[in-house]
Coordinates of C-alpha atoms in Angstrom, one line a residue:
M339 CA 61.3 35.7 -34.2
A340 CA 64.2 34.9 -31.7
L341 CA 63.4 32.5 -28.9
R342 CA 62.9 34.4 -25.7
V343 CA 63.2 32.6 -22.3
T344 CA 62.1 33.7 -18.9
N345 CA 65.2 33.6 -16.6
T346 CA 64.5 33.1 -12.9
L347 CA 67.9 34.5 -12.1
T348 CA 67.4 37.8 -13.6
G349 CA 63.6 37.8 -13.5
Q350 CA 63.5 39.0 -17.1
K351 CA 62.3 37.4 -20.4
E352 CA 65.7 37.2 -22.5
V353 CA 66.7 36.4 -26.0
F354 CA 68.2 32.8 -25.9
K355 CA 71.8 32.8 -26.8
P356 CA 73.9 29.6 -25.6
L357 CA 77.4 30.0 -24.4
I358 CA 78.6 27.9 -27.4
P359 CA 76.8 28.6 -30.6
D360 CA 74.5 25.9 -31.7
L361 CA 75.1 23.8 -28.5
V362 CA 72.8 23.8 -25.6
R363 CA 74.0 22.2 -22.4
M364 CA 71.0 21.5 -20.0
Y365 CA 70.8 20.1 -16.6
V366 CA 67.5 19.1 -14.9
C367 CA 67.2 18.0 -11.3
G368 CA 66.1 14.6 -11.4
P369 CA 64.0 12.5 -9.0
T370 CA 64.7 11.4 -5.5
P371 CA 63.2 7.8 -6.0
Y372 CA 61.6 7.0 -2.6
D373 CA 58.0 6.8 -3.6
H374 CA 55.7 6.5 -6.6
T375 CA 56.2 9.1 -9.4
H376 CA 53.2 11.5 -9.2
I377 CA 51.6 13.8 -11.7
G378 CA 53.6 16.8 -10.3
H379 CA 56.9 15.1 -11.3
A380 CA 55.3 14.2 -14.6
R381 CA 54.6 17.8 -15.4
A382 CA 58.1 18.9 -14.8
Y383 CA 59.8 16.2 -16.8
T384 CA 57.3 16.5 -19.6
I385 CA 58.0 20.4 -19.7
F386 CA 61.7 20.0 -20.0
D387 CA 61.1 17.3 -22.7
L388 CA 59.2 20.0 -24.6
I389 CA 62.1 22.6 -24.1
R390 CA 64.6 20.0 -25.4
R391 CA 62.5 19.1 -28.4
Y392 CA 61.8 22.7 -29.4
L393 CA 65.4 23.6 -29.2
E394 CA 66.3 20.7 -31.2
L395 CA 63.7 21.7 -33.8
K396 CA 65.2 25.0 -34.0
G397 CA 68.5 23.4 -35.0
Y398 CA 70.3 23.4 -31.6
R399 CA 72.4 20.4 -30.5
V400 CA 71.2 19.6 -26.8
F401 CA 73.3 17.8 -24.3
H402 CA 70.9 16.8 -21.6
V403 CA 71.8 15.7 -18.0
M404 CA 69.5 14.6 -15.3
N405 CA 70.7 13.3 -12.1
I406 CA 69.1 10.5 -9.8
T407 CA 69.4 11.2 -6.0
D408 CA 69.7 7.6 -5.0
I409 CA 70.7 8.4 -1.4
D410 CA 68.9 10.9 0.7
D411 CA 67.1 11.2 4.1
K412 CA 63.7 10.4 2.5
I413 CA 65.1 7.2 1.0
I414 CA 66.5 6.2 4.4
R415 CA 63.3 6.9 6.2
R416 CA 61.3 5.0 3.5
A417 CA 63.6 2.0 3.9
K418 CA 62.9 2.0 7.5
E419 CA 59.2 2.2 7.0
L420 CA 59.3 -0.7 4.5
N421 CA 61.9 -2.6 6.7
V422 CA 64.1 -3.2 3.5
P423 CA 67.9 -2.5 2.7
W424 CA 68.1 1.1 1.8
E425 CA 69.3 0.2 -1.6
E426 CA 66.1 -1.5 -2.7
V427 CA 64.1 1.7 -2.4
P428 CA 65.8 3.8 -5.0
K429 CA 66.2 0.7 -7.3
K430 CA 62.6 0.0 -7.3
Y431 CA 61.2 3.5 -7.7
T432 CA 63.9 4.5 -10.3
E433 CA 62.6 1.6 -12.5
E434 CA 59.1 2.9 -12.1
F435 CA 60.2 6.5 -12.9
L436 CA 62.1 5.4 -16.1
D437 CA 59.1 3.2 -17.2
I438 CA 56.8 6.3 -16.8
I439 CA 59.0 8.7 -18.6
T440 CA 59.3 6.1 -21.5
K441 CA 55.5 5.7 -21.7
L442 CA 55.2 9.5 -21.7
N443 CA 57.7 9.7 -24.6
I444 CA 60.1 11.8 -22.9
K445 CA 63.5 11.6 -24.4
M446 CA 66.0 9.9 -22.3
P447 CA 68.8 12.3 -21.0
H448 CA 72.2 11.7 -22.6
V449 CA 73.6 11.1 -19.0
M450 CA 71.7 10.0 -15.8
P451 CA 74.4 10.2 -13.1
K452 CA 73.7 8.8 -9.6
V453 CA 75.0 10.2 -6.5
T454 CA 76.4 6.9 -5.2
E455 CA 78.6 6.6 -8.1
H456 CA 80.1 10.0 -7.5
I457 CA 81.1 10.1 -4.0
E458 CA 84.8 10.5 -4.6
E459 CA 84.1 13.5 -6.9
I460 CA 81.9 15.0 -4.2
I461 CA 84.5 14.7 -1.6
E462 CA 87.1 16.4 -3.8
F463 CA 84.7 19.3 -4.5
I464 CA 84.1 19.8 -0.7
K465 CA 87.9 19.7 0.0
G466 CA 88.1 22.5 -2.6
L467 CA 85.5 24.6 -0.9
I468 CA 87.2 24.2 2.5
E469 CA 90.5 25.3 0.9
K470 CA 89.0 28.4 -0.5
G471 CA 87.3 29.3 2.8
Y472 CA 83.7 28.6 2.0
A473 CA 83.2 25.6 4.1
Y474 CA 84.0 24.3 7.6
E475 CA 84.0 21.1 9.7
S476 CA 81.8 20.7 12.8
H477 CA 81.1 17.6 14.7
G478 CA 82.2 15.3 11.8
S479 CA 80.0 17.2 9.3
I480 CA 81.0 19.8 6.8
Y481 CA 78.8 23.0 6.3
F482 CA 78.9 25.8 3.8
N483 CA 79.6 29.1 5.3
V484 CA 76.9 31.3 3.6
D485 CA 78.3 34.5 4.9
A486 CA 81.5 33.9 3.0
F487 CA 79.4 34.1 -0.4
E488 CA 78.3 37.6 -0.9
D489 CA 75.7 37.0 -3.6
Y490 CA 73.6 34.4 -1.6
G491 CA 69.9 34.9 -2.2
K492 CA 70.1 36.2 -5.7
L493 CA 68.1 33.5 -7.4
S494 CA 65.2 33.4 -4.8
K495 CA 65.4 37.1 -4.3
R496 CA 65.6 36.6 -0.5
K497 CA 67.5 39.6 0.8
H498 CA 67.3 39.0 4.6
R499 CA 69.2 36.5 6.5
E500 CA 66.2 35.4 8.5
E501 CA 64.7 34.2 5.2
W502 CA 67.6 32.0 4.7
R503 CA 67.2 29.6 7.7
Q504 CA 67.3 26.0 6.7
E505 CA 68.3 22.5 8.3
E506 CA 67.2 23.7 11.6
E507 CA 67.5 20.3 13.1
V508 CA 71.2 20.7 13.3
L509 CA 71.4 24.3 14.5
K510 CA 73.7 23.7 17.3
E511 CA 76.4 22.3 14.9
K512 CA 76.3 25.3 12.5
R513 CA 77.9 28.8 12.8
K514 CA 74.9 30.3 11.6
P515 CA 71.1 29.1 11.2
Y516 CA 71.4 29.5 7.4
D517 CA 74.4 27.5 6.7
F518 CA 73.8 24.1 5.0
A519 CA 75.4 20.7 5.0
L520 CA 77.8 19.6 2.4
W521 CA 78.7 16.4 4.2
K522 CA 76.7 14.7 6.9
K523 CA 78.3 12.7 9.6
A524 CA 77.1 9.0 9.7
K525 CA 74.3 7.9 12.1
P526 CA 73.9 4.4 13.4
G527 CA 72.2 2.2 11.1
E528 CA 72.5 4.5 8.0
P529 CA 74.6 4.1 4.9
W530 CA 78.0 5.9 4.9
W531 CA 81.2 6.3 3.0
N532 CA 84.7 7.0 4.2
S533 CA 86.1 10.5 3.8
P534 CA 88.9 12.8 5.3
W535 CA 86.2 13.9 7.9
G536 CA 85.1 10.6 8.9
S537 CA 82.4 8.3 7.8
G538 CA 79.3 10.0 6.3
R539 CA 77.3 10.9 3.2
P540 CA 76.7 13.8 0.9
G541 CA 74.3 16.6 1.7
W542 CA 71.5 17.0 -0.7
H543 CA 72.7 20.2 -2.7
I544 CA 76.4 19.2 -3.3
E545 CA 75.4 16.5 -5.7
C546 CA 74.2 18.7 -8.4
S547 CA 77.0 21.0 -8.4
V548 CA 79.5 18.2 -8.8
M549 CA 77.6 16.0 -11.4
S550 CA 76.4 19.0 -13.6
S551 CA 80.0 20.3 -13.8
K552 CA 81.4 16.9 -14.5
Y553 CA 79.3 16.4 -17.5
L554 CA 78.5 20.0 -18.7
G555 CA 81.7 22.0 -17.7
E556 CA 82.2 24.9 -15.2
Q557 CA 79.6 26.9 -17.0
F558 CA 76.5 25.8 -18.9
D559 CA 73.2 27.2 -20.5
I560 CA 70.1 25.8 -18.7
H561 CA 69.5 24.5 -15.3
G562 CA 65.9 23.5 -14.7
G563 CA 63.5 22.0 -12.0
G564 CA 60.4 22.6 -10.3
Q565 CA 59.5 25.9 -8.7
D566 CA 59.8 24.3 -5.2
L567 CA 63.6 23.9 -6.0
I568 CA 64.4 27.6 -6.2
F569 CA 65.1 27.7 -2.5
P570 CA 67.1 26.3 -0.8
H571 CA 68.2 23.7 -3.4
H572 CA 69.1 26.0 -6.5
E573 CA 70.2 28.8 -4.3
N574 CA 72.7 26.6 -2.6
E575 CA 73.8 25.1 -5.9
I576 CA 74.7 28.5 -7.2
A577 CA 76.7 29.4 -3.9
Q578 CA 78.7 26.2 -4.0
S579 CA 79.5 26.2 -7.7
E580 CA 80.3 30.0 -8.0
A581 CA 82.4 29.6 -4.9
Y582 CA 84.3 26.7 -6.2
F583 CA 84.7 27.6 -9.7
G584 CA 84.9 31.6 -9.4
V585 CA 82.7 32.1 -12.4
K586 CA 79.5 34.2 -12.6
P587 CA 77.0 33.3 -13.6
W588 CA 77.6 29.6 -13.2
V589 CA 74.4 28.9 -15.1
K590 CA 73.1 31.4 -17.8
Y591 CA 69.4 30.5 -17.8
W592 CA 67.4 29.2 -14.8
I593 CA 64.0 27.8 -15.8
H594 CA 61.3 26.6 -13.2
V595 CA 58.1 24.8 -13.7
G596 CA 55.1 26.0 -11.7
Y597 CA 53.3 24.1 -9.2
L598 CA 50.7 21.4 -10.1
T599 CA 47.8 21.7 -7.7
I600 CA 44.6 19.7 -6.9
K601 CA 41.6 22.0 -6.3
G602 CA 43.9 24.8 -5.8
E603 CA 46.1 23.1 -3.1
K604 CA 49.6 21.6 -3.3
M605 CA 49.7 17.8 -3.4
S606 CA 50.8 16.5 0.1
K607 CA 50.6 13.2 1.9
S608 CA 48.8 15.0 4.8
L609 CA 46.0 16.2 2.5
G610 CA 45.8 12.7 0.9
N611 CA 45.7 14.3 -2.7
I612 CA 48.8 12.9 -4.3
I613 CA 47.9 11.2 -7.6
P614 CA 50.5 8.8 -8.9
V615 CA 51.0 8.6 -12.6
Y616 CA 50.1 4.9 -12.9
E617 CA 46.7 5.7 -11.5
V618 CA 46.2 8.1 -14.4
F619 CA 47.4 5.3 -16.7
K620 CA 44.6 3.2 -15.7
K621 CA 42.1 5.5 -17.2
Y622 CA 44.0 7.4 -19.9
K623 CA 46.7 6.7 -22.4
P624 CA 50.2 8.1 -21.8
E625 CA 49.7 10.4 -24.8
V626 CA 46.6 12.0 -23.4
L627 CA 48.4 12.7 -20.0
R628 CA 51.2 14.1 -21.9
L629 CA 49.1 16.4 -24.1
Y630 CA 47.2 17.5 -20.9
L631 CA 50.5 18.4 -19.2
L632 CA 51.8 20.4 -22.2
S633 CA 48.6 22.4 -22.5
S634 CA 49.3 25.1 -20.0
Y635 CA 52.0 27.7 -19.6
Y636 CA 54.9 26.1 -17.8
R637 CA 55.6 28.8 -15.4
S638 CA 52.0 29.1 -14.2
P639 CA 50.4 26.9 -11.7
M640 CA 48.3 24.2 -13.2
D641 CA 45.3 22.9 -11.3
F642 CA 44.8 19.2 -12.2
T643 CA 41.3 18.1 -13.3
W644 CA 39.9 14.8 -14.6
E645 CA 37.8 17.1 -16.9
G646 CA 40.9 18.6 -18.3
L647 CA 42.1 15.2 -19.2
E648 CA 38.8 14.4 -20.9
Q649 CA 39.4 17.4 -23.2
A650 CA 43.0 16.4 -23.8
E651 CA 41.7 12.9 -24.9
I652 CA 39.3 14.4 -27.4
L653 CA 42.1 16.5 -28.9
Y654 CA 44.4 13.4 -29.0
E655 CA 41.7 11.3 -30.7
R656 CA 41.2 14.2 -33.3
L657 CA 44.9 14.3 -34.0
V658 CA 45.1 10.5 -34.4
I659 CA 42.1 10.4 -36.7
L660 CA 43.4 13.1 -38.8
T661 CA 46.8 11.6 -39.1
E662 CA 45.3 8.2 -40.1
N663 CA 42.9 9.8 -42.7
V664 CA 45.8 11.7 -44.2
K665 CA 47.9 8.5 -44.4
K666 CA 44.9 6.7 -46.2
I667 CA 44.7 9.5 -48.8
L668 CA 48.5 9.3 -49.5
R669 CA 48.3 5.4 -49.8
E670 CA 45.4 5.6 -52.3
E671 CA 46.2 5.0 -56.0
N672 CA 45.8 7.8 -58.6
V673 CA 45.3 10.3 -55.8
S674 CA 47.4 12.8 -57.7
H675 CA 44.9 12.9 -60.5
R676 CA 42.0 14.0 -58.5
V677 CA 40.4 17.5 -59.2
G678 CA 41.8 19.9 -56.8
Y679 CA 41.2 23.3 -55.6
D680 CA 43.1 26.4 -54.5
V681 CA 46.4 25.0 -53.4
R682 CA 47.8 28.4 -52.7
A683 CA 45.1 29.4 -50.3
I684 CA 45.4 26.1 -48.4
A685 CA 49.3 26.6 -48.2
K686 CA 48.7 30.2 -47.2
E687 CA 46.5 29.1 -44.2
L688 CA 48.8 26.3 -43.2
S689 CA 51.6 28.7 -43.3
S690 CA 49.8 31.1 -41.0
I691 CA 49.0 28.5 -38.6
R692 CA 52.6 27.3 -38.6
K693 CA 53.8 30.8 -38.0
G694 CA 51.4 31.3 -35.0
F695 CA 52.5 27.9 -33.5
Y696 CA 56.2 28.8 -33.8
E697 CA 55.8 32.3 -32.5
S698 CA 54.1 31.0 -29.6
L699 CA 56.7 28.7 -28.6
D700 CA 59.5 31.3 -29.2
D701 CA 57.7 33.3 -26.5
D702 CA 59.1 31.3 -23.6
F703 CA 57.9 27.9 -24.8
N704 CA 54.3 29.0 -24.4
M705 CA 52.2 26.1 -25.1
A706 CA 49.0 27.8 -23.7
K707 CA 49.4 30.1 -26.8
A708 CA 50.4 27.5 -29.1
M709 CA 47.5 25.2 -28.5
P710 CA 44.8 27.1 -30.1
Y711 CA 46.9 26.7 -33.3
V712 CA 46.8 23.0 -32.9
H713 CA 43.1 23.1 -32.6
R714 CA 42.8 25.5 -35.7
F715 CA 45.0 23.3 -37.8
V716 CA 43.0 20.2 -36.9
S717 CA 39.7 21.9 -37.8
F718 CA 41.1 23.3 -41.0
A719 CA 42.6 20.1 -42.1
N720 CA 39.5 18.1 -41.5
K721 CA 37.7 20.5 -43.6
V722 CA 40.3 20.2 -46.4
L723 CA 40.1 16.4 -46.2
E724 CA 36.3 16.4 -46.8
Y725 CA 36.9 17.5 -50.3
K726 CA 39.4 14.7 -51.2
P727 CA 42.4 16.8 -51.7
I728 CA 45.1 16.3 -54.3
F729 CA 48.3 14.6 -53.3
P730 CA 50.4 17.9 -52.8
V731 CA 47.7 19.2 -50.3
A732 CA 47.6 15.9 -48.4
L733 CA 51.4 16.0 -48.2
L734 CA 51.5 19.5 -46.9
I735 CA 49.1 18.6 -44.1
M736 CA 51.1 15.5 -43.3
E737 CA 54.4 17.4 -43.3
F738 CA 53.0 19.9 -40.6
I739 CA 51.6 16.9 -38.5
K740 CA 55.1 15.5 -38.4
E741 CA 56.6 18.9 -37.7
M742 CA 54.1 19.7 -34.9
N743 CA 54.6 16.2 -33.4
V744 CA 58.3 16.7 -33.0
V745 CA 57.2 19.0 -30.1
L746 CA 53.9 17.3 -29.0
G747 CA 55.3 13.8 -29.1
V748 CA 51.9 12.1 -29.1
L749 CA 51.7 10.6 -32.6
D750 CA 54.9 8.7 -33.0
K751 CA 53.0 5.3 -33.0
H752 CA 50.9 6.6 -36.0
L753 CA 53.7 8.1 -38.0
V754 CA 55.9 5.1 -38.4
P755 CA 56.4 4.0 -42.1
T756 CA 53.8 1.6 -43.4
T757 CA 54.9 -1.8 -44.5
D758 CA 53.2 -3.8 -47.4
V759 CA 51.7 -6.2 -44.7
E760 CA 50.2 -3.1 -43.0
K761 CA 48.7 -1.8 -46.3
K762 CA 47.1 -5.1 -46.8
L763 CA 45.7 -5.0 -43.2
N764 CA 44.3 -1.4 -43.8
Q765 CA 42.5 -2.7 -46.9
V766 CA 41.0 -5.5 -45.0
I767 CA 39.7 -3.2 -42.2
D768 CA 38.4 -0.7 -44.8
A769 CA 36.4 -3.5 -46.4
I770 CA 35.1 -4.6 -43.0
V771 CA 34.1 -1.0 -42.2
K772 CA 32.4 -0.7 -45.6
I773 CA 30.4 -3.8 -45.0
R774 CA 29.3 -2.6 -41.6
H775 CA 28.4 0.9 -43.0
K776 CA 26.0 -1.1 -45.2
F777 CA 24.4 -2.8 -42.2
R778 CA 23.9 0.6 -40.5
M779 CA 22.2 2.2 -43.6
E780 CA 19.8 -1.0 -43.5
K781 CA 19.3 -0.2 -39.8
D782 CA 20.6 -3.5 -38.8
Y783 CA 22.2 -2.1 -35.8
K784 CA 22.5 -5.5 -34.0
T785 CA 25.0 -6.7 -36.7
S786 CA 26.8 -3.3 -37.0
D787 CA 27.4 -3.2 -33.2
W788 CA 28.7 -6.7 -33.2
I789 CA 31.2 -5.8 -35.8
R790 CA 32.2 -2.7 -33.8
S791 CA 32.7 -4.8 -30.8
E792 CA 34.7 -7.6 -32.5
L793 CA 37.0 -4.9 -34.3
A794 CA 37.5 -3.1 -30.8
K795 CA 38.7 -6.4 -29.2
V796 CA 41.6 -6.3 -31.6
G797 CA 42.3 -2.6 -31.1
V798 CA 40.4 -1.1 -34.1
K799 CA 38.2 1.9 -32.8
L800 CA 35.5 3.3 -35.0
F801 CA 34.1 6.8 -35.2
D802 CA 30.6 7.1 -36.8
T803 CA 29.2 10.2 -38.3
K804 CA 26.0 10.7 -40.3
D805 CA 27.6 9.8 -43.7
K806 CA 30.5 7.8 -43.0
T807 CA 32.7 5.8 -40.6
T808 CA 36.5 6.4 -39.9
W809 CA 38.7 4.2 -37.9
I810 CA 42.1 4.1 -36.1
I811 CA 44.2 1.3 -34.6
E812 CA 44.8 1.7 -30.9
Y813 CA 48.3 0.9 -29.7

C-alpha cells in the first residue's frame, strides 16, 4: 500500500511522492521560547517525529529542519515581565525545550536555525520582495502587499478580504488591514538591527521563508506545524516565498496537527489550564507521555486526560515486560532445543499484525488505527511466551518489537545490546525473585514484601501473577 498524506493545501489525501525520489525535505515550525514547553507543543513535535521515523522506516532519507524563533514580541514582553535582558528568555526556555524533546526521544532536527543568526539573509529576502513589487516601506517598517499576490488565502481557504485582517495594532501604517509586517521599526528599549530602512527587527513570518529555503531549497516536500499556524503564519509564508521565488507550489505537502484541549477547551493563560510538560514528568515517565500523544490521529483534536495517561502507562509497562521476557528467552541456554509448536501459524499471525500496523500508518500516519494492532501484538506474543517458544519464534517476536519501536520510540532503553556484566546481573535478579517467590508460596508476605521494597529501591520493579513473578529494570 502506498503512503497517503492529507495535504492542507489541497484538502485531499494524496499519494506521497517527494520532489526528489527517496529524499524527503521537511521543515517544521519550531518554538518561540518565551515560556515553559506545554503538552500542546509536545504533541506537535512528537507527531512530526512519528512522521520522520515512519518515512525513514519506509526507506526515505529525511532532511529535517526546525527553526527557533529567538526574537519575537512575546519574548520582549516576557523579558520586561521578568526584568531580565531579552536574550536570557530564549536561552532559558530553549534549553528547557531541548531537554524535553530529548526526554521524549524526539530525534533532533539536522538543522535548528535561529532568527538572530539569519538577520542578513532576512534583509536580503525583504529587499528582493520590494524589488519585485510585493512589499513597501511605511514609517520605517516594511509590509507585504497582499493585493499583489493573487493566490492569497489558498491554504486557509479564506476567500474574503475581511477574513484576512491581521496586525491591527499598526493599521494606520498599512495600505490595507490585511497587509503584514516583514520588518518592524525599532521601538525604544527593544532589540534592533541595522537595515537599509533604519534600525528594526524581523516580522514573525519572514523568518521561516528565509531559513527553510536556505537549508532546503526553493521548493521542498513537507512543511508542518500546529493547526493554529495555518492562518496567518503559514498563509503568509506561502505568499512571501512564492512571490520571491516565482514557484508554485512552494511546498508540496502541508501537514497540520490538531489542537490539544483540556475538557474540550483550548489551553490558555486566561483559563489557567496550561499544563507544562515538566509537570507531567513528575507523575509519568517521558515514554508514557510519548505513547499517549501518539495514540490519537494527529489531525483530530485530542482532549488531554490523566486517565488517558494511566492507560498509556499500562500499555507501556506491558510492552516493557514483553520485551524483557523475550530477551530472557533469547539469553537462555539450549532454548533452540525446546519442543515447539506450529511456527507457521505464529508467523502468519505476526505477519497479519504487521500488515495491519503498516497499512494504518500508510493511511496518513494514522496511529489511532495502528494502536489496536500494538495491543493485539502484545496479547498474542504474551500468549505465545506462556508456552516457552523455541528460539526462532522468540526471535520473530523480538524483530517485530524492534521494528514497531522504530515508530513508537518508547523501548530504546530496553533494546540495547546486553553485556556480560548485565547477563550476570539478570541472573542474580532471577535468583532473588525465585527466593522471594518461595516466601510467597509459604505465605511469608512480610519477607516477600521486604524483598520487593529493596529491589524497588534499586530500580527493579516486580509484577506478581498467581503462578509466577516477572520483573523489569526501570531506567
